[in-house]
Coordinates of C-alpha atoms in Angstrom, one line a residue:
M32 CA 0.0 -0.1 -0.1
S33 CA 1.4 3.6 -0.8
T34 CA 2.0 6.0 1.8
A35 CA -0.9 8.1 0.5
G36 CA -3.2 5.3 1.2
C37 CA -1.7 4.8 4.5
E38 CA -2.4 8.3 5.6
E39 CA -6.0 8.1 3.8
T40 CA -6.9 4.9 6.1
T41 CA -5.4 6.6 9.1
C42 CA -7.2 9.8 8.6
Q43 CA -10.8 7.9 8.3
V44 CA -13.4 7.8 11.0
T45 CA -16.4 6.1 11.9
E46 CA -20.1 8.0 11.9
A47 CA -20.3 7.4 15.5
E48 CA -16.9 9.0 15.9
A49 CA -18.0 11.8 13.7
R50 CA -21.2 12.4 15.5
T51 CA -19.8 12.5 18.8
E52 CA -16.9 14.9 17.8
L53 CA -19.7 17.2 16.5
D54 CA -21.7 17.0 19.7
R55 CA -18.7 17.7 22.0
L56 CA -17.6 20.6 19.7
L57 CA -21.0 22.4 19.7
S58 CA -21.3 22.1 23.6
D59 CA -17.6 23.3 24.3
Q60 CA -17.9 26.9 25.3
R61 CA -14.3 27.6 23.9
F62 CA -15.7 27.2 20.3
H63 CA -16.7 30.6 19.4
G64 CA -19.0 29.9 16.4
T65 CA -22.1 32.0 15.9
E66 CA -25.7 30.7 16.2
R67 CA -25.7 30.8 12.4
A68 CA -22.4 29.2 12.0
R69 CA -23.5 26.1 14.4
D70 CA -26.6 25.7 12.5
I71 CA -24.8 25.8 9.2
L72 CA -22.3 23.1 10.6
R73 CA -25.2 21.1 11.8
Y74 CA -26.8 21.1 8.4
L75 CA -23.7 20.2 6.6
A76 CA -22.8 17.4 9.0
E77 CA -26.4 15.9 8.7
R78 CA -26.1 15.8 4.8
Y79 CA -22.9 14.3 4.9
F80 CA -24.2 11.6 7.2
D81 CA -27.1 11.1 5.0
G82 CA -24.6 10.1 2.3
E83 CA -24.7 13.6 0.3
A84 CA -20.9 13.5 0.3
G85 CA -20.6 16.4 -2.3
G86 CA -21.6 19.1 0.2
A87 CA -24.4 21.5 -0.3
K88 CA -24.7 24.5 -2.6
A89 CA -25.0 28.1 -1.4
Y90 CA -28.6 28.3 -2.4
S91 CA -29.4 25.3 -0.3
I92 CA -27.7 26.9 2.8
A93 CA -29.3 30.4 2.2
I94 CA -32.8 28.7 2.0
D95 CA -32.5 26.0 4.2
V96 CA -30.6 27.5 7.2
L97 CA -30.6 31.3 6.8
G98 CA -34.0 31.8 6.0
R99 CA -33.7 33.4 2.5
T100 CA -36.6 33.4 0.0
S101 CA -36.4 31.2 -3.0
N102 CA -35.2 34.2 -5.3
F103 CA -31.8 34.1 -3.5
D104 CA -28.9 34.8 -5.7
A105 CA -25.8 33.9 -4.3
S106 CA -24.0 36.7 -6.7
N107 CA -26.0 39.6 -5.4
D108 CA -26.1 38.3 -1.6
P109 CA -22.9 37.2 0.0
I110 CA -24.5 35.8 3.1
V111 CA -23.4 32.3 2.9
R112 CA -19.9 33.0 1.8
I113 CA -19.5 35.5 4.7
E114 CA -21.2 32.9 7.3
V115 CA -19.2 29.9 6.2
S116 CA -16.0 31.9 6.4
R117 CA -16.8 32.6 9.8
L118 CA -17.4 28.9 10.5
R119 CA -14.4 27.9 8.8
S120 CA -12.1 30.4 10.8
A121 CA -13.9 29.5 14.1
L122 CA -13.1 25.7 13.6
S123 CA -9.5 26.4 12.4
Q124 CA -8.9 28.5 15.5
Y125 CA -10.7 26.0 18.0
Y126 CA -8.4 23.1 16.7
E127 CA -5.2 25.1 16.5
A128 CA -5.9 26.0 20.0
Y129 CA -7.5 23.2 21.9
G130 CA -7.3 20.2 19.4
E131 CA -5.8 17.1 20.5
A132 CA -5.1 13.7 18.9
G133 CA -8.3 12.9 18.0
V134 CA -10.9 13.7 15.3
T135 CA -11.1 17.0 13.9
I136 CA -13.9 18.8 11.7
D137 CA -12.9 21.5 9.0
I138 CA -14.7 22.9 6.1
P139 CA -12.5 22.9 3.2
T140 CA -12.1 26.0 1.0
G141 CA -14.3 26.2 -2.1
R142 CA -16.8 23.6 -0.8
Y143 CA -19.6 23.7 1.4
V144 CA -19.1 20.2 2.9
A145 CA -18.2 19.0 6.6
R146 CA -14.9 17.1 6.9
F147 CA -14.2 14.6 9.6
A148 CA -10.8 13.0 10.1
R149 CA -8.2 12.0 12.5
C150 CA -5.6 14.2 11.0
I151 CA -5.5 18.0 10.1
H152 CA -6.1 18.5 6.3
G153 CA -4.2 21.1 4.8
R154 CA -5.6 23.9 2.4
D155 CA -6.2 22.2 -1.0
D156 CA -4.3 23.6 -3.7
A157 CA -7.1 22.8 -6.1
D158 CA -9.7 24.4 -4.3
E159 CA -7.7 27.8 -3.7
G160 CA -9.3 29.4 -6.8
A161 CA -12.5 27.8 -6.7
E162 CA -15.8 29.6 -6.5
A163 CA -17.2 29.1 -3.3
D164 CA -20.6 27.6 -4.4
N165 CA -19.7 24.1 -4.2
E166 CA -18.9 23.6 -7.9
A167 CA -16.1 21.2 -7.4
P168 CA -16.5 17.9 -9.3
A169 CA -17.9 14.8 -7.7
D170 CA -14.8 12.8 -7.7
A171 CA -13.2 15.5 -5.8
V172 CA -14.8 14.6 -2.4
P173 CA -12.5 14.2 0.3
A174 CA -11.8 10.8 2.1
T175 CA -13.7 11.4 5.4
I176 CA -16.3 9.0 7.2
A177 CA -15.8 5.6 6.5
I178 CA -16.3 2.0 7.7
S179 CA -13.5 -0.3 7.2
Q180 CA -14.3 -2.7 4.5
G181 CA -12.9 -6.0 3.1
I182 CA -10.0 -6.1 0.8
L183 CA -10.8 -6.5 -2.8
T184 CA -8.8 -9.1 -4.3
V185 CA -7.9 -9.1 -8.2
V186 CA -6.9 -12.8 -8.2
G187 CA -9.1 -14.8 -5.9
S188 CA -8.2 -17.7 -4.2
R189 CA -10.6 -19.5 -1.6
R190 CA -8.7 -18.4 1.1
R191 CA -8.8 -14.9 0.2
Y192 CA -12.3 -15.3 -0.6
I193 CA -12.9 -16.6 2.9
L194 CA -11.0 -13.5 4.4
S195 CA -12.7 -11.2 2.2
A196 CA -16.2 -12.4 3.3
A197 CA -15.2 -12.3 6.6
A198 CA -14.0 -8.8 6.4
T199 CA -17.3 -8.0 5.0
A200 CA -19.4 -9.6 7.6
T201 CA -17.1 -7.6 10.1
A202 CA -17.9 -4.5 8.4
L203 CA -21.7 -5.0 8.3
L204 CA -21.6 -5.9 12.0
I205 CA -19.7 -2.9 12.6
L206 CA -22.2 -0.7 10.5
G207 CA -24.8 -2.2 12.4
S208 CA -23.5 -1.6 15.7
V209 CA -23.1 2.0 15.0
I210 CA -26.6 2.2 13.5
A211 CA -28.0 0.9 16.6
W212 CA -25.8 3.0 19.0
Y213 CA -26.7 6.4 17.1
S214 CA -30.5 5.1 17.0
S215 CA -30.5 4.9 20.7
Q216 CA -28.8 8.5 21.3
P217 CA -31.3 11.2 22.3
S218 CA -32.1 13.8 19.8
F219 CA -31.1 17.5 20.7
T220 CA -34.0 19.9 19.8
Q221 CA -34.1 23.4 19.1
K222 CA -36.4 26.4 19.5
P223 CA -38.7 26.2 16.5
L224 CA -38.4 28.7 13.6
V225 CA -41.3 31.1 13.0
M226 CA -42.1 33.4 10.3
L227 CA -45.2 35.9 10.8
T228 CA -47.2 37.7 8.4
M229 CA -49.9 40.2 8.9
T230 CA -52.1 41.5 6.1
A231 CA -55.0 43.9 6.4
A232 CA -58.3 42.9 4.9
D233 CA -58.9 46.8 4.0
V234 CA -56.3 49.0 2.5
R235 CA -57.2 51.8 5.0
L236 CA -56.1 49.4 7.9
E237 CA -52.6 48.7 6.3
R238 CA -50.8 51.0 8.5
E239 CA -52.7 50.0 11.8
A240 CA -52.0 46.4 10.9
G241 CA -48.2 47.2 10.3
V242 CA -47.8 49.0 13.7
T243 CA -49.6 46.1 15.4
R244 CA -47.3 43.4 13.7
D245 CA -44.4 45.1 14.7
Y246 CA -45.2 45.4 18.5
L247 CA -46.4 41.7 18.1
L248 CA -42.7 40.8 16.9
A249 CA -41.4 42.6 19.8
S250 CA -43.6 40.9 22.1
L251 CA -42.7 37.3 20.8
A252 CA -39.1 38.4 21.0
Q253 CA -39.7 38.9 24.7
F254 CA -40.8 35.2 25.3
D255 CA -37.5 34.1 23.8
T256 CA -39.4 30.5 22.8
L257 CA -39.3 31.1 19.5
T258 CA -36.9 31.6 16.7
L259 CA -38.4 34.5 14.7
S260 CA -37.3 35.0 10.9
T261 CA -38.4 37.9 8.3
Q262 CA -38.4 35.4 5.7
Q263 CA -40.6 32.4 4.6
P264 CA -39.0 29.1 6.4
A265 CA -37.9 26.8 3.5
R266 CA -39.6 23.6 3.0
V267 CA -36.6 21.4 4.2
R268 CA -36.4 17.7 4.2
Q269 CA -34.5 17.4 7.3
P270 CA -34.6 21.0 8.9
V271 CA -32.2 22.0 11.5
R272 CA -35.1 23.1 13.6
N273 CA -39.2 22.8 13.3
A274 CA -40.4 25.7 11.0
Y275 CA -44.0 27.1 11.3
S276 CA -45.5 29.7 9.2
V277 CA -48.0 32.2 11.0
E278 CA -50.4 34.2 9.0
L279 CA -52.6 37.0 10.3
K280 CA -55.3 39.1 8.9
Y281 CA -56.3 42.3 10.4
Y282 CA -60.0 43.4 10.3
A283 CA -62.1 46.2 11.4
D284 CA -65.7 44.9 12.2
D285 CA -68.9 46.8 11.6
D286 CA -69.1 48.0 15.0
N287 CA -65.5 49.0 14.7
D288 CA -64.0 46.4 16.9
R289 CA -60.7 45.1 15.9
T290 CA -60.4 41.4 15.0
V291 CA -57.3 39.4 14.0
W292 CA -57.7 36.0 12.2
W293 CA -54.8 33.9 12.9
Q294 CA -53.5 30.5 11.5
V295 CA -50.4 28.3 12.2
S296 CA -49.1 25.8 9.5
D297 CA -46.1 23.3 9.1
A298 CA -43.7 25.3 7.1
A299 CA -42.3 21.8 5.9
D300 CA -45.6 20.5 4.1
G301 CA -48.1 23.3 4.4
D302 CA -50.6 21.5 6.6
I303 CA -52.7 23.8 8.9
L304 CA -52.1 22.8 12.3
K305 CA -54.5 25.4 14.1
S306 CA -56.0 28.7 13.5
G307 CA -58.5 31.0 15.4
I308 CA -59.7 34.6 16.2
E309 CA -59.1 37.2 18.5
R310 CA -61.3 40.4 19.0
V311 CA -61.1 43.2 20.9
S312 CA -63.9 45.7 21.6
M313 CA -62.9 49.6 21.1
E314 CA -65.6 50.7 23.2
G315 CA -64.1 53.2 25.7
K316 CA -60.6 52.5 24.6
S317 CA -57.8 54.3 22.8
A318 CA -56.3 52.8 19.7
E319 CA -53.3 52.1 21.8
A320 CA -55.1 50.5 24.4
V321 CA -56.8 47.9 21.9
K322 CA -53.6 47.3 19.9
D323 CA -51.8 46.4 23.2
E324 CA -54.6 44.1 24.1
L325 CA -54.5 42.4 20.8
V326 CA -50.7 42.2 21.0
S327 CA -51.1 40.3 24.4
A328 CA -53.6 38.1 23.5
L329 CA -51.8 36.9 20.3
S330 CA -48.5 36.6 22.0
R331 CA -50.0 34.5 24.8
R332 CA -51.7 32.4 22.2
L333 CA -48.4 31.9 20.0
A334 CA -45.6 32.1 22.3
T335 CA -46.2 30.5 26.0
N336 CA -44.9 27.2 26.8
R337 CA -48.4 25.9 26.5
G338 CA -49.2 28.1 23.3
V339 CA -50.0 26.5 19.9
I340 CA -46.5 26.1 18.9
N341 CA -44.8 24.9 21.9
S342 CA -47.5 22.6 22.7
I343 CA -46.9 20.9 19.4
E344 CA -43.0 20.8 20.0
A345 CA -43.2 19.2 23.2
R346 CA -45.8 16.8 22.1
D347 CA -44.1 15.8 18.9
A348 CA -40.5 15.5 20.1
P349 CA -39.1 12.0 20.8
R350 CA -39.6 10.9 24.4
N351 CA -35.9 11.2 25.3
A352 CA -35.5 14.5 23.3
L353 CA -32.9 16.9 24.9
G354 CA -32.7 20.7 24.4
N355 CA -35.9 22.8 23.8
A356 CA -38.4 20.2 24.1
C357 CA -36.8 18.9 27.4
V358 CA -37.3 22.5 28.8
L359 CA -40.8 22.6 27.7
R360 CA -41.5 19.1 29.3
A361 CA -39.7 20.1 32.5
E362 CA -42.1 23.2 32.7
Y363 CA -45.1 21.2 32.0
G364 CA -43.8 18.8 34.7
L365 CA -43.5 21.8 37.3
D366 CA -46.9 22.7 36.6
D367 CA -48.2 19.1 37.1
G368 CA -46.4 18.4 40.2
G369 CA -45.9 14.6 39.2
R370 CA -42.9 13.1 40.9
Q371 CA -42.2 10.7 38.1
A372 CA -42.5 13.8 35.6
L373 CA -40.0 15.9 37.5
A374 CA -37.5 12.9 37.8
E375 CA -37.6 12.5 34.0
A376 CA -37.2 16.3 33.7
S377 CA -34.2 16.2 35.9
R378 CA -32.4 13.5 34.1
C379 CA -32.9 15.2 30.6
L380 CA -32.1 18.7 31.6
E381 CA -28.9 17.2 33.3
Q382 CA -28.1 15.6 29.7
T383 CA -29.0 18.7 27.9
L384 CA -26.5 20.7 29.9
A385 CA -23.9 17.9 29.5
R386 CA -24.3 18.6 25.7
N387 CA -24.3 22.3 26.3
P388 CA -23.2 24.0 29.5
S389 CA -24.0 27.3 28.5
D390 CA -28.1 26.5 28.0
A391 CA -29.6 29.2 29.9
E392 CA -33.2 27.9 29.7
A393 CA -31.9 24.6 30.6
T394 CA -30.1 25.7 33.7
A395 CA -33.1 27.7 34.8
A396 CA -35.4 24.7 34.5
L397 CA -33.0 22.4 36.3
A398 CA -33.1 25.3 39.1
R399 CA -36.5 25.0 39.6
V400 CA -37.2 21.2 39.1
T401 CA -34.4 20.8 42.1
L402 CA -36.5 23.0 44.2
A403 CA -39.7 21.0 43.4
T404 CA -38.1 17.8 44.1
D405 CA -36.3 18.7 47.0
P406 CA -36.6 22.4 49.0
A407 CA -33.8 21.3 51.1
V408 CA -31.1 21.7 48.5
V409 CA -32.1 25.4 47.8
G410 CA -28.4 26.1 47.8
D411 CA -27.6 24.4 44.8
A412 CA -30.7 25.5 42.9
L413 CA -29.5 29.2 43.7
R414 CA -26.1 28.7 42.1
M415 CA -27.8 27.2 39.0
A416 CA -30.3 30.3 38.8
N417 CA -27.7 32.9 39.5
R418 CA -25.7 31.3 36.5
A419 CA -28.9 31.3 34.5
V420 CA -29.1 35.0 34.9
S421 CA -25.4 35.5 34.2
L422 CA -25.7 33.6 31.1
A423 CA -28.9 35.3 30.1
P424 CA -29.7 38.4 32.1
T425 CA -32.8 39.4 29.9
L426 CA -34.4 36.0 29.9
D427 CA -37.6 36.0 32.0
R428 CA -37.0 32.1 32.7
A429 CA -33.7 32.9 34.4
N430 CA -35.1 35.6 36.6
V431 CA -38.1 33.4 37.5
A432 CA -35.8 30.7 38.5
L433 CA -33.8 33.2 40.5
M434 CA -37.0 34.5 42.3
M435 CA -38.0 30.8 43.3
A436 CA -34.4 30.1 44.5
Q437 CA -34.5 33.1 46.6
F438 CA -37.7 32.6 47.8
Y439 CA -37.3 29.3 49.1
S440 CA -34.1 30.4 50.7
G441 CA -36.2 32.9 52.8
R442 CA -35.1 36.2 51.1
I443 CA -38.7 37.4 50.3
E444 CA -37.6 41.0 49.0
A445 CA -34.8 39.8 46.9
A446 CA -37.2 37.0 45.3
I447 CA -40.2 39.8 44.6
D448 CA -37.1 42.0 43.2
A449 CA -36.3 39.3 40.7
G450 CA -40.1 38.4 40.1
N451 CA -40.5 42.1 39.3
R452 CA -37.4 42.3 36.7
A453 CA -39.0 39.0 35.0
L454 CA -42.4 40.8 34.7
A455 CA -40.6 44.0 33.2
L456 CA -38.7 41.8 30.8
N457 CA -41.9 39.9 29.8
P458 CA -45.2 41.7 30.8
N459 CA -47.3 39.5 28.5
N460 CA -46.2 36.1 29.8
P461 CA -48.9 34.8 32.2
D462 CA -46.6 32.2 33.9
V463 CA -44.5 35.0 34.9
G464 CA -47.3 36.9 36.7
A465 CA -48.7 33.6 38.0
K466 CA -45.5 32.7 39.6
L467 CA -44.9 36.1 41.3
G468 CA -48.2 36.3 42.4
S469 CA -47.6 33.1 44.5
V470 CA -44.5 34.7 46.1
L471 CA -46.5 37.8 46.8
F472 CA -49.3 35.7 48.3
A473 CA -46.8 33.8 50.6
G474 CA -45.2 37.1 51.5
G475 CA -48.5 38.8 52.7
F476 CA -49.1 40.8 49.8
Y477 CA -52.6 39.5 49.1
D478 CA -54.2 42.1 47.0
S479 CA -51.4 42.3 44.4
A480 CA -51.0 38.6 44.2
V481 CA -54.8 38.1 43.3
S482 CA -54.5 41.0 40.9
L483 CA -51.7 39.4 39.3
A484 CA -53.2 35.9 39.5
S485 CA -56.6 37.4 37.8
E486 CA -54.8 38.7 35.1
A487 CA -52.7 35.6 34.4
A488 CA -55.9 33.4 34.4
R489 CA -56.9 35.3 31.2
S490 CA -54.5 33.2 29.3
P491 CA -56.4 31.7 26.2
D492 CA -54.7 28.3 26.0
G493 CA -54.8 27.3 29.9
T494 CA -54.7 29.2 33.1
P495 CA -51.4 28.8 34.8
R496 CA -51.3 26.4 37.6
D497 CA -50.1 29.0 40.0
A498 CA -52.7 31.5 39.1
V499 CA -55.7 29.2 40.0
L500 CA -53.7 28.2 42.9
V501 CA -53.1 32.0 44.2
L502 CA -57.1 32.4 43.8
A503 CA -57.9 29.2 45.7
L504 CA -55.7 30.3 48.6
D505 CA -57.1 33.7 48.7
A506 CA -60.5 32.3 48.8
Y507 CA -59.5 30.1 51.7
R508 CA -57.9 32.9 53.7
R509 CA -61.1 34.8 53.3
G510 CA -63.1 32.1 54.6
Q511 CA -64.9 31.4 51.2
W512 CA -64.5 27.5 51.6
S513 CA -67.1 26.6 48.8
D514 CA -65.0 29.0 46.3
A515 CA -61.7 27.5 47.7
S516 CA -62.8 23.9 47.2
L517 CA -64.0 24.6 43.6
L518 CA -60.9 26.4 42.7
A519 CA -58.5 24.0 44.3
E520 CA -60.2 21.1 42.1
Q521 CA -59.4 23.1 39.0
V522 CA -55.8 23.0 40.0
N523 CA -54.1 20.4 37.4
C524 CA -51.6 19.1 40.3
S525 CA -51.6 17.3 43.3
D526 CA -48.6 18.3 45.4
F527 CA -48.6 18.8 49.1
I528 CA -50.2 22.3 49.1
V529 CA -53.1 21.7 46.4
S530 CA -53.8 18.4 48.3
A531 CA -53.6 20.1 51.7
L532 CA -56.1 22.9 50.4
R533 CA -58.6 20.5 49.0
A534 CA -58.9 18.7 52.2
A535 CA -58.9 21.4 54.5
S536 CA -61.6 23.2 52.4
L537 CA -63.9 20.1 52.4
G538 CA -63.1 19.9 56.3
Q539 CA -64.3 23.6 56.8
L540 CA -67.5 22.6 54.9
G541 CA -68.1 19.6 57.0
S542 CA -68.1 17.6 53.9
A543 CA -68.4 13.9 53.7
Q544 CA -65.7 13.9 50.9
A545 CA -63.0 15.3 53.3
S546 CA -61.8 12.2 54.3
V547 CA -61.3 10.8 50.8
R548 CA -59.1 14.2 50.0
L549 CA -57.4 13.8 53.2
A550 CA -56.6 10.3 52.1
D551 CA -55.3 11.5 48.8
L552 CA -52.9 14.0 51.0
R553 CA -51.6 11.0 53.1
S554 CA -50.9 9.1 49.9
W555 CA -48.5 12.2 48.9
D556 CA -47.1 12.5 52.3
P557 CA -47.8 9.6 54.8
F558 CA -46.5 11.8 57.8
F559 CA -47.8 15.2 56.6
E560 CA -49.1 15.9 60.2
K561 CA -45.7 15.4 61.7
D562 CA -44.2 17.3 58.6
F563 CA -46.9 20.2 58.1
R564 CA -44.8 22.7 60.2
A565 CA -42.0 22.4 58.0
H566 CA -44.1 22.2 54.9
M567 CA -45.5 25.8 55.8
T568 CA -42.2 27.0 56.8
T569 CA -40.5 25.9 53.5
R570 CA -43.2 27.7 51.6
Q571 CA -43.2 30.9 53.8
Y572 CA -46.7 31.1 54.5
A573 CA -47.8 33.3 57.1
P574 CA -48.4 31.9 60.3
A575 CA -52.0 32.9 60.7
F576 CA -52.8 31.3 57.2
A577 CA -51.0 28.0 58.4
A578 CA -52.9 27.8 61.4
S579 CA -56.0 28.2 59.5
L580 CA -55.0 25.7 56.9
R581 CA -54.3 23.1 59.9
D582 CA -57.4 23.8 61.3
G583 CA -59.4 22.7 58.2
L584 CA -57.2 19.8 58.1
A585 CA -58.1 18.7 61.7
K586 CA -61.8 19.1 60.7
A587 CA -61.1 16.8 57.7
G588 CA -59.8 14.1 60.2
A589 CA -56.1 14.8 60.6
H590 CA -54.7 14.7 64.0
F591 CA -52.1 17.3 65.2
T592 CA -50.7 18.3 68.3
P593 CA -50.9 21.7 69.8
D594 CA -47.5 22.6 68.5
G595 CA -48.5 21.4 65.1
M596 CA -46.7 18.0 65.4
A597 CA -48.6 14.7 64.8
A598 CA -50.3 13.3 67.6
N599 CA -49.5 9.7 68.9

């Protein structure tokens, strides 16, 4: 075998090795590729893994990754060359500084193809003057990912035939193992790509519709749950992220009310996923107030964690998905309060952070899941929440996590400050208002808590759990036992405080069902009478409210000693 052949074999890597290096690189904070550069690298790598070794055209990258329209012209728009050049430079700098004797990734000059090897490739002379639009011939594809294959024989003897067959079988076995290994690996999901358009049904409303659209885009950006694009998402066979088209039409009704019809569709196949209408009355309101009300309703409909798009993302992602889908499911688990859901959320968040330690959303979610699972480890949760805020100071999720960590550590004023920052960053997020309301209620600011909870309860796609809970707690505090019981039953959660409130409300009413709800509470915590004081102290509830709740539980059949400990 020639020296060149030896070098080529030495440079080859398996697909499993290549994917491992890609994941490692993208999760390494020392790799300074931009978000666009990372998306391009993922795109080129996936094309290569799919067998498209010739790489991609500039047109494909512009449409599929960068969100350009179908009339993109590389000769007039150098965006692809610029972004790939940045990616190539970032890869080169990274491996020069931190590269070890392992697999490396590079983008050869003149071609848009990801190249994986165990040895550093030099600059291709043949590519030096090539047009950077993947015009290299097919036979110029570099030797990269490969599986060892049987030796081809020109003159076959029986022995060589057997050896060749054995080598082929071994190669097939290795290939099968690689496929099985990769198929078992969790997928890493990203925030969905959304392109929004708004038109006016009447030309006289075009300016008004345009202003509403601009404010809506600003509001959606504050949620930071979607990746917004001003271009139509391409219909990609294997997109870097899921893409959606949101169409809106602006109307002025006969009675002068303002109405927006909306429709969400899958950008890949055009399927309509959901549509609806938001209507705002102009009676007694300024045009500014009407616009704000429309923007609030639409942004809540589209961008909350239980909104139209994120609900689809959480539902359709693979069960073991990491990244964005994991964060969404963790937030669902926090609302539902199930221990199994929280345990699964904790595992997937830890895996997500192992892949990308700089993921502020995952860090914030893990801080909250940690608190919900075991409030005693508040120190760990506080460190994670502070890190999330340092990674993304303007992220409402990070500030909510900090609020809850400070709250459980007993720093009520600091918690309220963090909650107010989160609300200022995203005033249209009902989850922020509801969670801040729960902190304010525990701190004794009942009127403010109820005001925030009532506002959050207007969310069109389901009232946040904390909003209903605050309203139920306040009804109980005011002695409205029937309202408290009804509201507590509407909370889609069965954690300690919800279970206790259900039993205590029925106990105060003298209902025969109180014993049933008390049994539910006992199944959650068999020793809740003994632990009651600790539960109330951890949740920072005022002594008067805790005493009232204990009284209701006693009427339901619980047995407490005068100091709040369980009776023998």
